Amino acid sequence: MLAPERSPEMLEAEQMILDTVRQLVHEKVAPRAAEIDETGEYPRDLCELFAKNDLLGIPFPEEYGGLGSFVTYVKVVEEVAKACATSSLIIAVQELGALPIMIAGNEAQKQKYLPKLATGDLMTSYALTEPTSGSDAANMRTTAVREGGEYVLNGTKVFITNVAVADLCIVFAVTDKDLGPKGTSAFICHTDDPGFTLGKVEHKMGIRGSPTNEVVLNNCRIPADRLLGREGEGFRIAMATLDKSRPGIAAQALGIAQGALEFAATYLKERVAFGKPLSKQQGLQWMIADMDLETQAARLLLYEAARKCDLGADDVTYWGALCKLKCGDVAMKVTTDAVQLLGGYGYMTEYPVERMMRDAKITQIYEGTQQIQRIVIARRLLGK
Ligand code: CAA
């Protein structure tokens, strides 16, 4: 059943938000997208714009300053990503780094952090990946040792999105090396904690305005009350977070696909070859129809996954993987086809589709590669 079970008030609120977002994207985001990509500079002004318009905490529960809607959240990410994937990631990573607190935080932690994350007074990030544990996330080496009223963290995290512009970073570390995934714990680090330092800055193919850094924890001391949940619950928290954050990346992918599709369709109507607009060529009509078909199909999967998140359904792991897999692959295919439809112009930075193609690629890699999504899906059908 695809129809969201939502009240007329919620639907009206969503419509108002989406109208606002479309206008902001048109006026403020789209004109900046090419420059953000070219300079590789984080668009702090757009982060402030999203904060001012209450776009950073949409899926947060209402009592902590959110709207309590994943469906609205994914639609917002999609709208922003149509014009600028980097900018949409600001909203998606705020959710990624807030989810562990929503999922496992105690009341004091929720009260302390979530309202400020919803307003953008605090920005957050999520550090799971390590040099030798990407897909095999349970194999991490970072350690956290309890010393009196503190934990001392040591290790290196890599590819951490937006940590360079964040106040918080959720760090996963081993508290008992003999217990495998059950010996892993989650911590709320502040990026100005002693011993929390930023390492190498990555230079990337796409999402170039979003800083990606190594994080080096060198005797990083944090108060023990920054442990999320109990010791040993870290891997479960990391996975439960990804279940609900993967739809955000799927939404980013979908927005990129839709943006490329719309640009290519406009181009086909305007570009004349062999005495008529390209849009009159049946071969190209079939191509654009397939691009639209795949994008619409991906959208239905995504909205259903987001609805499952709102319902607190017990199969969000599966739906998160389904929508991330489909939307990421569609984004890659549709943007590649859009470049093809524009021919030589498509390959040039003067037109946005080559940027969209570069931006699409990461959606098949981060928050779990497409191969990991397939493992998650297959496990539901076949068991582990
Ligand atoms: N929810 C709750 N608990 C879960 C869970 C979930 N979704 N998935 C697993 N667990 C629990 C399991 O139940 C198990 O506990 P029990 O033994 O008590 O049953 C425990 O965690 C270990 O689970 P698995 O045995 O399934 O673990 P695994 O080692 O086989 O790995 C995996 C599973 C799905 C492959 C996982 O490692 C994975 O998702 N890897 C990909 C990591 C990833 O997505 N990284 C993204 C980094 S963040 C990022 O990219 C952000 C960005 O830049 C924007």
XYZ file of C-alpha atoms and ligand atoms in Angstrom:
438
model
C 0.000 0.000 0.000
C 1.751 3.109 -1.212
C -0.486 5.925 0.005
C 1.042 7.584 3.067
C -1.217 7.420 6.128
C -0.985 11.107 6.872
C -3.430 13.718 8.087
C -4.591 16.590 5.831
C -2.621 18.947 8.116
C 0.582 17.007 7.520
C 0.014 16.969 3.776
C -0.626 20.712 3.808
C 2.513 21.345 5.868
C 4.523 19.233 3.425
C 3.152 21.136 0.440
C 4.120 24.460 2.012
C 7.632 23.223 2.746
C 8.092 21.885 -0.779
C 6.829 25.139 -2.314
C 9.355 27.052 -0.216
C 12.148 24.635 -1.087
C 11.426 24.863 -4.827
C 11.617 28.640 -4.654
C 14.834 28.601 -2.612
C 16.392 26.093 -4.983
C 15.411 28.150 -7.994
C 16.626 31.459 -6.566
C 19.570 30.539 -4.361
C 20.828 26.998 -4.903
C 20.708 26.388 -8.657
C 22.637 29.577 -9.526
C 25.459 28.476 -7.174
C 25.727 24.788 -8.161
C 28.357 25.028 -10.910
C 30.536 27.406 -8.900
C 30.368 25.198 -5.779
C 31.524 22.262 -7.902
C 34.280 24.254 -9.550
C 35.729 25.845 -6.414
C 35.102 22.856 -4.160
C 34.099 25.265 -1.409
C 31.521 24.330 1.193
C 28.437 26.552 0.712
C 28.120 27.843 4.276
C 25.554 30.415 3.141
C 23.280 27.658 1.842
C 23.623 25.755 5.107
C 22.469 28.923 6.879
C 19.625 29.300 4.393
C 18.459 25.726 5.069
C 18.714 26.323 8.816
C 16.719 29.564 8.588
C 13.987 27.748 6.682
C 13.836 24.823 9.145
C 15.073 22.242 6.654
C 17.736 20.594 8.805
C 15.586 18.609 11.229
C 12.518 17.566 9.249
C 12.607 13.867 10.239
C 13.332 14.666 13.923
C 10.448 14.029 16.344
C 8.310 17.116 16.894
C 9.238 17.360 20.587
C 12.858 17.952 19.551
C 12.113 20.590 16.969
C 11.381 18.497 13.895
C 8.360 17.705 11.776
C 8.549 13.968 12.380
C 8.314 13.074 8.707
C 10.794 11.034 6.688
C 8.513 11.299 3.664
C 8.736 15.093 3.672
C 12.452 14.877 4.412
C 13.264 12.722 1.362
C 11.202 14.993 -0.870
C 13.163 18.015 0.359
C 16.516 16.294 -0.248
C 15.296 15.311 -3.721
C 14.278 18.896 -4.575
C 17.643 20.309 -3.528
C 19.593 17.533 -5.282
C 17.838 18.283 -8.592
C 19.984 21.408 -8.697
C 22.958 20.690 -6.419
C 23.961 17.339 -4.929
C 26.516 18.934 -2.600
C 23.862 21.167 -1.048
C 21.420 18.297 -0.570
C 24.129 16.456 1.361
C 24.128 19.199 4.020
C 20.570 18.182 4.923
C 21.204 14.432 4.558
C 24.350 14.373 6.719
C 22.642 16.386 9.457
C 20.113 13.565 9.612
C 22.814 10.852 9.434
C 24.652 12.328 12.406
C 21.474 13.002 14.398
C 19.938 9.561 13.933
C 22.217 7.759 16.441
C 21.042 10.228 19.095
C 17.399 9.760 18.065
C 17.817 5.973 18.090
C 19.943 5.421 21.177
C 20.297 8.699 23.057
C 18.967 9.017 26.606
C 16.563 11.846 27.363
C 19.328 14.182 28.556
C 21.337 13.619 25.363
C 18.271 14.134 23.184
C 17.357 17.362 24.994
C 20.914 18.622 24.830
C 21.602 17.992 21.161
C 18.530 17.411 18.997
C 16.826 20.828 19.237
C 20.124 22.531 18.347
C 20.710 20.124 15.475
C 17.195 20.859 14.208
C 17.877 24.599 14.124
C 21.394 24.256 12.734
C 22.944 25.812 15.864
C 24.935 22.593 15.928
C 26.038 20.642 12.866
C 26.937 16.982 13.024
C 28.706 14.143 11.213
C 29.111 10.348 11.390
C 32.396 8.430 11.632
C 32.144 4.693 11.016
C 34.537 3.943 8.151
C 38.225 3.220 8.748
C 41.138 2.621 6.372
C 40.675 -1.165 6.627
C 36.952 -1.354 7.358
C 34.582 0.188 4.829
C 32.033 -2.399 3.751
C 33.169 -4.696 6.581
C 32.178 -2.095 9.130
C 32.318 -4.443 12.136
C 36.047 -4.899 11.608
C 36.955 -1.475 12.996
C 40.145 -0.839 14.991
C 39.449 2.473 16.743
C 39.368 1.863 20.494
C 37.619 3.503 23.411
C 38.902 2.767 26.906
C 37.052 3.791 30.043
C 39.225 5.716 32.513
C 37.244 6.907 35.510
C 34.603 9.357 34.335
C 35.996 9.508 30.812
C 36.518 7.468 27.662
C 39.820 7.747 25.821
C 39.507 7.202 22.064
C 42.342 6.287 19.701
C 42.235 5.491 16.008
C 41.669 6.834 12.528
C 38.416 7.271 10.625
C 38.370 8.019 6.909
C 36.060 9.597 4.320
C 34.074 11.493 6.932
C 31.602 13.761 5.188
C 31.233 17.336 6.466
C 33.154 16.715 9.707
C 35.303 19.733 8.842
C 32.246 21.977 9.200
C 30.595 20.089 12.068
C 30.425 20.671 15.806
C 29.688 17.023 16.578
C 30.825 13.695 15.244
C 29.289 10.348 16.170
C 32.255 8.001 16.535
C 32.069 4.201 16.639
C 34.858 2.444 18.527
C 35.768 -0.924 20.013
C 35.274 -1.181 23.777
C 35.824 -4.959 23.952
C 37.935 -6.493 21.189
C 36.927 -10.071 22.066
C 33.239 -9.558 21.309
C 33.281 -8.675 17.591
C 30.368 -6.400 16.596
C 28.996 -6.744 20.141
C 32.176 -5.139 21.493
C 31.552 -1.893 19.615
C 30.180 1.306 21.169
C 28.959 4.685 19.919
C 30.055 8.058 21.262
C 29.084 11.683 20.783
C 32.351 13.500 20.166
C 32.646 17.254 19.905
C 34.989 18.265 17.134
C 36.824 20.538 19.587
C 37.382 17.751 22.125
C 41.070 17.412 23.064
C 42.696 14.823 20.796
C 40.032 15.081 18.076
C 41.830 16.276 14.957
C 41.148 16.445 11.255
C 43.586 14.612 8.992
C 43.906 14.435 5.230
C 41.408 16.338 3.089
C 40.129 14.208 0.204
C 39.887 15.472 -3.389
C 36.853 13.981 -5.028
C 35.225 13.262 -8.382
C 31.887 14.725 -7.315
C 30.002 16.342 -4.416
C 33.011 18.604 -4.460
C 31.599 21.332 -2.212
C 31.174 18.847 0.595
C 34.390 18.491 2.620
C 35.572 14.922 3.246
C 38.273 14.341 5.851
C 40.208 11.801 7.771
C 39.610 12.042 11.535
C 42.512 11.230 13.826
C 41.674 10.400 17.435
C 44.806 10.736 19.504
C 43.997 10.126 23.169
C 40.743 11.935 22.577
C 39.150 12.301 26.018
C 35.418 12.642 26.357
C 33.107 12.523 29.380
C 31.635 9.053 29.912
C 28.090 10.416 29.634
C 28.682 10.858 25.890
C 28.340 7.097 25.387
C 25.213 6.405 23.314
C 23.124 3.540 24.656
C 25.168 0.915 26.479
C 28.647 -0.394 25.803
C 28.426 -3.040 23.069
C 25.426 -1.502 21.311
C 27.478 0.561 18.868
C 27.259 -1.688 15.818
C 23.509 -2.102 16.179
C 23.196 1.709 16.482
C 25.395 2.193 13.395
C 23.283 -0.219 11.353
C 19.918 1.068 12.586
C 21.111 4.560 11.656
C 22.008 3.484 8.129
C 18.588 1.820 7.732
C 17.014 5.259 8.023
C 19.736 7.355 6.437
C 20.019 5.335 3.213
C 16.679 6.756 2.010
C 18.289 10.207 2.307
C 21.057 9.155 -0.077
C 18.465 7.519 -2.320
C 16.660 10.874 -2.366
C 19.864 12.633 -3.307
C 20.371 10.138 -6.143
C 16.787 10.515 -7.316
C 17.055 14.300 -7.352
C 20.243 14.112 -9.417
C 18.481 11.798 -11.910
C 15.429 14.049 -12.140
C 17.576 17.140 -12.645
C 19.513 15.466 -15.476
C 16.330 14.127 -17.059
C 14.668 17.547 -17.095
C 17.764 19.212 -18.523
C 18.092 16.603 -21.275
C 14.393 16.830 -22.199
C 14.618 20.612 -22.582
C 17.758 20.234 -24.690
C 16.106 17.699 -27.021
C 13.262 20.115 -27.705
C 15.622 22.977 -28.497
C 18.449 21.336 -30.408
C 17.845 20.964 -34.133
C 19.636 18.320 -36.231
C 18.775 16.759 -39.572
C 16.174 19.521 -40.079
C 14.094 18.923 -36.940
C 14.381 19.094 -33.146
C 16.124 16.087 -31.609
C 12.887 15.458 -29.687
C 11.341 14.263 -32.959
C 13.840 11.405 -33.291
C 12.137 8.218 -32.165
C 15.354 6.630 -30.928
C 15.892 9.553 -28.554
C 12.227 9.565 -27.502
C 12.619 5.943 -26.432
C 15.768 6.806 -24.533
C 14.161 9.660 -22.604
C 11.043 7.550 -21.936
C 13.224 4.861 -20.351
C 15.022 7.488 -18.255
C 11.663 8.760 -17.014
C 10.342 5.249 -16.366
C 13.325 4.317 -14.227
C 13.236 7.604 -12.318
C 9.529 7.242 -11.530
C 9.967 3.619 -10.449
C 12.852 4.610 -8.179
C 10.719 7.394 -6.695
C 7.943 4.980 -5.713
C 10.432 2.710 -3.948
C 11.945 5.666 -2.134
C 8.647 7.118 -0.927
C 7.567 3.708 0.285
C 10.864 3.283 2.174
C 10.401 6.714 3.767
C 6.824 5.826 4.710
C 8.156 2.675 6.391
C 10.563 4.864 8.403
C 7.656 7.062 9.500
C 5.647 4.017 10.536
C 8.579 2.517 12.443
C 8.072 -0.640 10.384
C 10.194 -3.674 11.230
C 11.507 -4.051 7.667
C 13.221 -0.665 7.255
C 16.579 -2.418 6.832
C 15.281 -4.094 3.689
C 13.485 -1.043 2.313
C 16.430 1.244 3.014
C 18.637 -1.098 0.971
C 16.085 -1.469 -1.845
C 15.629 2.255 -2.363
C 19.327 3.119 -2.078
C 20.228 0.407 -4.605
C 17.560 1.390 -7.109
C 17.925 5.159 -6.849
C 21.731 5.056 -6.989
C 21.758 2.877 -10.089
C 19.073 4.989 -11.753
C 21.005 8.166 -11.012
C 24.119 6.730 -12.651
C 22.242 5.454 -15.721
C 20.085 8.526 -16.230
C 22.935 11.010 -15.846
C 25.146 8.966 -18.202
C 22.331 8.937 -20.758
C 21.772 12.667 -20.284
C 25.434 13.306 -21.127
C 24.985 11.101 -24.195
C 21.872 12.973 -25.309
C 23.729 16.266 -25.185
C 26.605 14.785 -27.185
C 29.787 16.857 -27.076
C 28.019 19.563 -25.067
C 27.161 16.983 -22.430
C 30.858 16.361 -21.824
C 31.619 20.038 -21.279
C 31.505 21.749 -17.892
C 29.422 24.541 -19.425
C 26.390 22.246 -19.090
C 25.355 20.683 -15.761
C 24.918 17.064 -16.835
C 28.598 16.097 -16.581
C 28.592 17.405 -12.980
C 25.436 15.429 -12.310
C 27.076 12.293 -13.707
C 30.112 12.790 -11.458
C 27.877 13.508 -8.460
C 25.738 10.418 -9.143
C 28.657 8.012 -8.778
C 29.084 8.443 -5.025
C 25.461 7.429 -4.413
C 26.463 3.928 -5.546
C 29.303 3.893 -3.027
C 28.666 5.721 0.234
C 26.318 4.648 3.017
C 26.969 1.102 1.837
C 27.986 0.153 -1.690
C 25.423 -1.272 -4.090
C 26.973 -4.680 -3.424
C 26.315 -4.282 0.324
C 22.690 -3.300 -0.402
C 22.304 -6.517 -2.393
C 23.701 -8.512 0.542
C 21.180 -6.866 2.888
C 18.312 -7.583 0.469
C 19.364 -11.185 -0.137
C 19.703 -11.855 3.599
C 16.034 -11.000 4.097
C 15.076 -13.596 1.501
C 17.693 -16.240 2.139
C 18.917 -15.661 5.699
C 22.517 -14.979 6.621
N 19.697 -3.028 12.734
C 19.982 -3.504 13.976
N 20.914 -4.444 14.199
C 21.592 -4.920 13.138
C 21.345 -4.475 11.815
C 20.333 -3.491 11.651
N 20.050 -3.012 10.443
N 22.159 -5.110 10.968
C 22.905 -5.944 11.706
N 22.560 -5.819 13.015
C 23.086 -6.580 14.142
C 22.875 -8.069 13.831
O 21.587 -8.478 14.276
C 23.999 -8.738 14.576
O 23.658 -8.919 15.933
P 23.244 -10.381 16.477
O 24.471 -11.237 16.277
O 22.881 -10.147 17.891
O 22.108 -10.838 15.633
C 25.116 -7.694 14.537
O 24.498 -6.436 14.243
C 26.122 -8.020 13.462
O 25.406 -8.067 12.231
P 25.885 -8.913 10.968
O 26.348 -10.266 11.461
O 24.821 -8.865 9.958
O 27.169 -8.087 10.530
P 28.099 -8.239 9.275
O 29.494 -8.069 9.731
O 27.744 -9.471 8.518
O 27.781 -6.909 8.398
C 26.710 -5.484 6.811
C 26.576 -6.547 7.938
C 25.277 -5.267 6.372
C 27.548 -5.947 5.656
C 27.292 -4.169 7.414
O 28.657 -4.336 7.741
C 27.166 -2.985 6.490
O 26.077 -2.402 6.379
N 28.285 -2.540 5.843
C 28.299 -1.312 5.088
C 28.762 -0.166 5.936
C 28.282 1.162 5.450
O 27.178 1.305 4.959
N 29.102 2.188 5.643
C 28.706 3.513 5.309
C 29.523 4.510 6.077
S 28.652 6.021 6.378
C 28.748 6.950 4.993
O 29.098 6.503 3.944
C 28.249 8.338 5.182
C 28.627 9.362 4.181
O 29.732 9.489 3.732
C 27.613 10.353 3.829
